[in-house]
JSON list of C-alpha atoms in Angstrom, two decimals:
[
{"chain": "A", "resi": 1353, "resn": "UNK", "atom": "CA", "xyz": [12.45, 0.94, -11.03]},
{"chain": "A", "resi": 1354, "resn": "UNK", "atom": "CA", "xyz": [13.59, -2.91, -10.44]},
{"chain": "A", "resi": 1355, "resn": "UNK", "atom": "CA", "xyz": [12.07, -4.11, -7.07]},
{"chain": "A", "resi": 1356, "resn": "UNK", "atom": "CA", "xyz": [13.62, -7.09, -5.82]},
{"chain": "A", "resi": 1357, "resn": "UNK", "atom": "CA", "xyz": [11.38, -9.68, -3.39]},
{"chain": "A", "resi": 1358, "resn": "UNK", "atom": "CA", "xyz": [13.16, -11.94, -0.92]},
{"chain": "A", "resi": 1359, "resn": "UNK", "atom": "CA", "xyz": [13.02, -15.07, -2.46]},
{"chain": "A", "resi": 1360, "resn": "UNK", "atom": "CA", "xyz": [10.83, -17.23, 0.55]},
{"chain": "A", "resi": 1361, "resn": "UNK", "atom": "CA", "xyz": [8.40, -14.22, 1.40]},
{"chain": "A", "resi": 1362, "resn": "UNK", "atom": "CA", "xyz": [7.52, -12.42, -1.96]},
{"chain": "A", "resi": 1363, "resn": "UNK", "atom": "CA", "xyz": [5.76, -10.22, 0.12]},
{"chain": "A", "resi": 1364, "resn": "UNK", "atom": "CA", "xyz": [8.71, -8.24, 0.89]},
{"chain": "A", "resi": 1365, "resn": "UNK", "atom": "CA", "xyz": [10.93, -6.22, -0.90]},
{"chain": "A", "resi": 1366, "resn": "UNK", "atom": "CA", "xyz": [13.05, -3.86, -1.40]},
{"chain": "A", "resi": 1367, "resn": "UNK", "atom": "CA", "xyz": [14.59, -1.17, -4.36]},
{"chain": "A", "resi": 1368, "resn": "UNK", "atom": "CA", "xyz": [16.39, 1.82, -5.11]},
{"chain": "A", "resi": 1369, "resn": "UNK", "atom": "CA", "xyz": [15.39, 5.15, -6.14]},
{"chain": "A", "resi": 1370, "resn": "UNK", "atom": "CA", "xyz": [17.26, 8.36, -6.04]},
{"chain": "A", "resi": 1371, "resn": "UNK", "atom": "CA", "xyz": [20.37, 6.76, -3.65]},
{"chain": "A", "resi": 1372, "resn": "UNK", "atom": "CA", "xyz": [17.56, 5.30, -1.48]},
{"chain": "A", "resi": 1373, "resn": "UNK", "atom": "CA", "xyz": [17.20, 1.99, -0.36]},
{"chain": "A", "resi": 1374, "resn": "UNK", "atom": "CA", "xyz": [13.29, 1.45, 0.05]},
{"chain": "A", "resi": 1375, "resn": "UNK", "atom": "CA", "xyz": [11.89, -1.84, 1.81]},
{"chain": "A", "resi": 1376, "resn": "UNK", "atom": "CA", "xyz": [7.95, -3.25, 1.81]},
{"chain": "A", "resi": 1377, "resn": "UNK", "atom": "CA", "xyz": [8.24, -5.34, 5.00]},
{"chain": "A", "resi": 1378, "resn": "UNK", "atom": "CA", "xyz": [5.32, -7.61, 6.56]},
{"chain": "A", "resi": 1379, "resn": "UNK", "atom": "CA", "xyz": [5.50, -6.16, 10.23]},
{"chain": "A", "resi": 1380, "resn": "UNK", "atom": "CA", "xyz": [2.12, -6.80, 11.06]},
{"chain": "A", "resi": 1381, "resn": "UNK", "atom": "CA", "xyz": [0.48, -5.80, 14.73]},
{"chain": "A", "resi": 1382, "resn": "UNK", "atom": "CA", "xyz": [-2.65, -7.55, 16.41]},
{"chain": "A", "resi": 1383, "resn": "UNK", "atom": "CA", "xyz": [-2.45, -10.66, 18.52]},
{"chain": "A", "resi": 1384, "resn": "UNK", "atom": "CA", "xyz": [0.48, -13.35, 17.80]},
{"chain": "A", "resi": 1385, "resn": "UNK", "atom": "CA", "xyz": [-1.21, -16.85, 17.99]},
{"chain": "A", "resi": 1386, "resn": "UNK", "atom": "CA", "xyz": [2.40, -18.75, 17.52]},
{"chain": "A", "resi": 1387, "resn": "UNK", "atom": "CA", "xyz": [5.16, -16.25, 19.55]},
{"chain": "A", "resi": 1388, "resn": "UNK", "atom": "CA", "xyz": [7.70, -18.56, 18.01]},
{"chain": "A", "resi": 1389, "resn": "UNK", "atom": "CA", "xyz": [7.22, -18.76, 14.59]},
{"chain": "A", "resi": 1390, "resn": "UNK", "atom": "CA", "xyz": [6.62, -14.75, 14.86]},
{"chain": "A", "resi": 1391, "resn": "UNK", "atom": "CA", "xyz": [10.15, -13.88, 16.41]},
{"chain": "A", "resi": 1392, "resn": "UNK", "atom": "CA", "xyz": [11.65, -16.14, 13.69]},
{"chain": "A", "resi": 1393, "resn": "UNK", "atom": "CA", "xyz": [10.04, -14.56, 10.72]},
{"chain": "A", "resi": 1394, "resn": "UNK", "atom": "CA", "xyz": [11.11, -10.87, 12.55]},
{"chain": "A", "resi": 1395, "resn": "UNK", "atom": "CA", "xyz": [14.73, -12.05, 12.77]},
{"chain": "A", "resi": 1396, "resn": "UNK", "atom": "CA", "xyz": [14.35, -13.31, 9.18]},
{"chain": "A", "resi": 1397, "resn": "UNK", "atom": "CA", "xyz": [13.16, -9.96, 8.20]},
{"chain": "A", "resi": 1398, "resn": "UNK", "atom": "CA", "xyz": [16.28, -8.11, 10.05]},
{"chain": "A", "resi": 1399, "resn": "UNK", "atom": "CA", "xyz": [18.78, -10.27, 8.42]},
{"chain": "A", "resi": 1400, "resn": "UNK", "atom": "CA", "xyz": [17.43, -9.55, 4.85]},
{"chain": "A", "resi": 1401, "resn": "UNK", "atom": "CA", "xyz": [17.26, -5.67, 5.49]},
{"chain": "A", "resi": 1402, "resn": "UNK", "atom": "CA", "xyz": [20.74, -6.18, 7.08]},
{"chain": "A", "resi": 1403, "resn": "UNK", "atom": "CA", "xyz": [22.13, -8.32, 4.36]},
{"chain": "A", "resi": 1404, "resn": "UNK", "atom": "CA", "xyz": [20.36, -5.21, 1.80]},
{"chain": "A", "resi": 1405, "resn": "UNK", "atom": "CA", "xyz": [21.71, -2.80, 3.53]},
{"chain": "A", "resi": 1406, "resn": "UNK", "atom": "CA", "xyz": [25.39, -4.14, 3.92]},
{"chain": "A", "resi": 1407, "resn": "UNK", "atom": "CA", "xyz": [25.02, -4.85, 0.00]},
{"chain": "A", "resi": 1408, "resn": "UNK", "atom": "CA", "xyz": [23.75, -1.08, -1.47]},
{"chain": "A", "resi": 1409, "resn": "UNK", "atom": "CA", "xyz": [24.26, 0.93, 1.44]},
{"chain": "A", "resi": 1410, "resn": "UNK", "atom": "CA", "xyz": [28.02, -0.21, 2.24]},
{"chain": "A", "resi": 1411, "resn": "UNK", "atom": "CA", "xyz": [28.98, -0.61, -0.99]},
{"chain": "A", "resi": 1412, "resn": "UNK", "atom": "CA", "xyz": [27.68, 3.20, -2.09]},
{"chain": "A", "resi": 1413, "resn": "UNK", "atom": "CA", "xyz": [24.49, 2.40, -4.46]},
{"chain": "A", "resi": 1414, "resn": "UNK", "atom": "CA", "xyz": [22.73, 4.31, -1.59]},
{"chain": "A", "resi": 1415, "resn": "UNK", "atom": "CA", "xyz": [22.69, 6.56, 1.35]},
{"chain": "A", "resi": 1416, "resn": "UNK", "atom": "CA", "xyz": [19.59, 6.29, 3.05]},
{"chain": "A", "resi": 1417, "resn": "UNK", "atom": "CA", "xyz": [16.88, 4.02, 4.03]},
{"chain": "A", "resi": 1418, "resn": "UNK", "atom": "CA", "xyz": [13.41, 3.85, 4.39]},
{"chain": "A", "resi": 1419, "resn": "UNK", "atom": "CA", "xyz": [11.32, 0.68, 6.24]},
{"chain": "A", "resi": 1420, "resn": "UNK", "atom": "CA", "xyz": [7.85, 0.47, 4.81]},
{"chain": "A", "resi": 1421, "resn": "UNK", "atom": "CA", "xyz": [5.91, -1.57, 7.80]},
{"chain": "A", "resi": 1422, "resn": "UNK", "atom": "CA", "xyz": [2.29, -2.46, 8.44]},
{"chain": "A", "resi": 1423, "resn": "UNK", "atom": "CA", "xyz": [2.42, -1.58, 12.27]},
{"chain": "A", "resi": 1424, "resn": "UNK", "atom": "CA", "xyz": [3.40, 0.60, 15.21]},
{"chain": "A", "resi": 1425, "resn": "UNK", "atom": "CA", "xyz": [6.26, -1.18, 17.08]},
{"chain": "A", "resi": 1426, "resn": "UNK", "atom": "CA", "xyz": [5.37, -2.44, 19.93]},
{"chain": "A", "resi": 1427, "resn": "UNK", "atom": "CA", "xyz": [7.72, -4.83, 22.29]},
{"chain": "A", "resi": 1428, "resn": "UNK", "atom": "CA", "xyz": [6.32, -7.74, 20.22]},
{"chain": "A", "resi": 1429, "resn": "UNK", "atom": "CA", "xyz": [8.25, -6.59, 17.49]},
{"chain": "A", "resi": 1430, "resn": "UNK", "atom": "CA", "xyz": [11.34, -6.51, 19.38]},
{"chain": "A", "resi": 1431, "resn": "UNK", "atom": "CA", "xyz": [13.20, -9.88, 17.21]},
{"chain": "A", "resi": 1432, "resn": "UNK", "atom": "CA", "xyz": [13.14, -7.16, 14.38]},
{"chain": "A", "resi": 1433, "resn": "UNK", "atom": "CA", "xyz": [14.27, -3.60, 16.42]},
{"chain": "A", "resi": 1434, "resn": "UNK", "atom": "CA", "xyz": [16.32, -4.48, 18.92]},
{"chain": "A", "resi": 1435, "resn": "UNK", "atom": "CA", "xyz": [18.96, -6.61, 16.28]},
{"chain": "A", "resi": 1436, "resn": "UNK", "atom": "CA", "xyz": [17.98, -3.38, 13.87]},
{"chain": "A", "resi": 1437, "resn": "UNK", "atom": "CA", "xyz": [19.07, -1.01, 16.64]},
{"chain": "A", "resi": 1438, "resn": "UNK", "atom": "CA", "xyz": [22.36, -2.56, 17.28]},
{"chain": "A", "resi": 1439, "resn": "UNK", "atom": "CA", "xyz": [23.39, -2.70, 13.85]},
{"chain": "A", "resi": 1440, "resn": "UNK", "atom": "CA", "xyz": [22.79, 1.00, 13.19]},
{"chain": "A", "resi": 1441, "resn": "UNK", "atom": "CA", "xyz": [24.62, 1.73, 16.19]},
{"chain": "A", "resi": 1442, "resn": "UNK", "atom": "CA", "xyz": [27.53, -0.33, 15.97]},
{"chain": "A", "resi": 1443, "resn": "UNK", "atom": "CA", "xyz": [27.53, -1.45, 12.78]},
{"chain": "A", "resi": 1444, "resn": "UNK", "atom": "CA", "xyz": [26.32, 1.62, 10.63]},
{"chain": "A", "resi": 1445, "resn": "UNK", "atom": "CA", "xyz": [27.89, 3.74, 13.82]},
{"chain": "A", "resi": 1446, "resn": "UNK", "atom": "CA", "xyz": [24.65, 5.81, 13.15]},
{"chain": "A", "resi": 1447, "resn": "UNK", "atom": "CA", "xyz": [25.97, 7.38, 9.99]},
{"chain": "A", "resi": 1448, "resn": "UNK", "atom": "CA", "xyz": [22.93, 6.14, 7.55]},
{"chain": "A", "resi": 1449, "resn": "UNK", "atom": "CA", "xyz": [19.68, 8.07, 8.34]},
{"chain": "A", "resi": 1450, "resn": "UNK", "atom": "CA", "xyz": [17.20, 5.45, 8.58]},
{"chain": "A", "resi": 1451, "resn": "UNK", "atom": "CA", "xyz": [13.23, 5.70, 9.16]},
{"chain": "A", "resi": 1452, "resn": "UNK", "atom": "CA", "xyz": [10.44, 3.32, 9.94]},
{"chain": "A", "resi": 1453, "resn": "UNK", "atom": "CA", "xyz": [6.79, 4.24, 8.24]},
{"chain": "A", "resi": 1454, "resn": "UNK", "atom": "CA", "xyz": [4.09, 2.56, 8.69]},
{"chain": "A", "resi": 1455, "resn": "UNK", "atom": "CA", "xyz": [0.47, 2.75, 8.73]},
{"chain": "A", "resi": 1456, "resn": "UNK", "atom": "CA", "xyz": [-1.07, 1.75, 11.92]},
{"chain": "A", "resi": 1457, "resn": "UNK", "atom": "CA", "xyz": [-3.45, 4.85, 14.15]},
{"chain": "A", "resi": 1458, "resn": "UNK", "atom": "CA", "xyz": [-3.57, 6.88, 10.53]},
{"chain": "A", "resi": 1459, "resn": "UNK", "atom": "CA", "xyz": [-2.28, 9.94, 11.65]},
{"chain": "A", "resi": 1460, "resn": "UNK", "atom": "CA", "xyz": [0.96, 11.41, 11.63]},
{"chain": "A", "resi": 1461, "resn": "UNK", "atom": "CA", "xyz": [3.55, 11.08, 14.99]},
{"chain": "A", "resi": 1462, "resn": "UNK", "atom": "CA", "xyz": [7.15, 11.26, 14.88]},
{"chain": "A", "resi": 1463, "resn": "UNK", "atom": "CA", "xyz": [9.69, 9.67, 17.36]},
{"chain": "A", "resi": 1464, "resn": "UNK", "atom": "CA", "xyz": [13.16, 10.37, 17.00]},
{"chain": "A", "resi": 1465, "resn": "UNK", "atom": "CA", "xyz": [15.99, 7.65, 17.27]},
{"chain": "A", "resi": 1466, "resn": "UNK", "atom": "CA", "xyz": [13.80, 5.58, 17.59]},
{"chain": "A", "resi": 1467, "resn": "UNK", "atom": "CA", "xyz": [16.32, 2.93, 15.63]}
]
């Protein structure tokens, strides 16, 4: 499997296995010590899983997603999910199943639509 980093923040990344479109994101939780740094680096983050998307998903190389993230969203994460939200609604008119993961309370919950 090729994995392919985003060439500013190594840290995440993204590849494709099976007709899925997999991304490693640094959404990280806790206290956010410069608000607008943080909101940049989440709208960075939506426009390269946008930009990903538009490229493999669009064009047919996949058909579904999966977001890798360190933390529960929470309305400081908003710069990333809301502009995610919008684009699977109008954009991807909801027609790509999408799903968030990610680590934080270690135990299983699920949400539906969340995105």
């Amino acid at each position: 499997i090729q994995v392919y980093r985003h060439p500013i923040e190594p840290e995440n990344f993204f590849f494709i296995h099976k007709r899925t479109l997999y991304f490693g994101l640094t959404l990280l939780g806790g206290r956010v010590r410069d608000r607008g740094a943080f909101n940049n680096e989440l709208r960075d983050r939506f426009e390269f899983v946008k930009e990903m998307i538009d490229q493999h998903v669009v064009a047919g190389d996949a058909v579904n997603v999966v977001i890798f993230g360190h933390a529960f969203p929470v309305p400081h994460h908003d710069p990333f999910f809301g502009p995610m939200r919008q684009y699977i609604k109008y954009n991807l008119q909801n027609k790509v199943p999408i799903m968030y993961l990610n680590g934080d309370y270690h135990f299983y919950q699920s949400q539906k639509n969340y995105m």
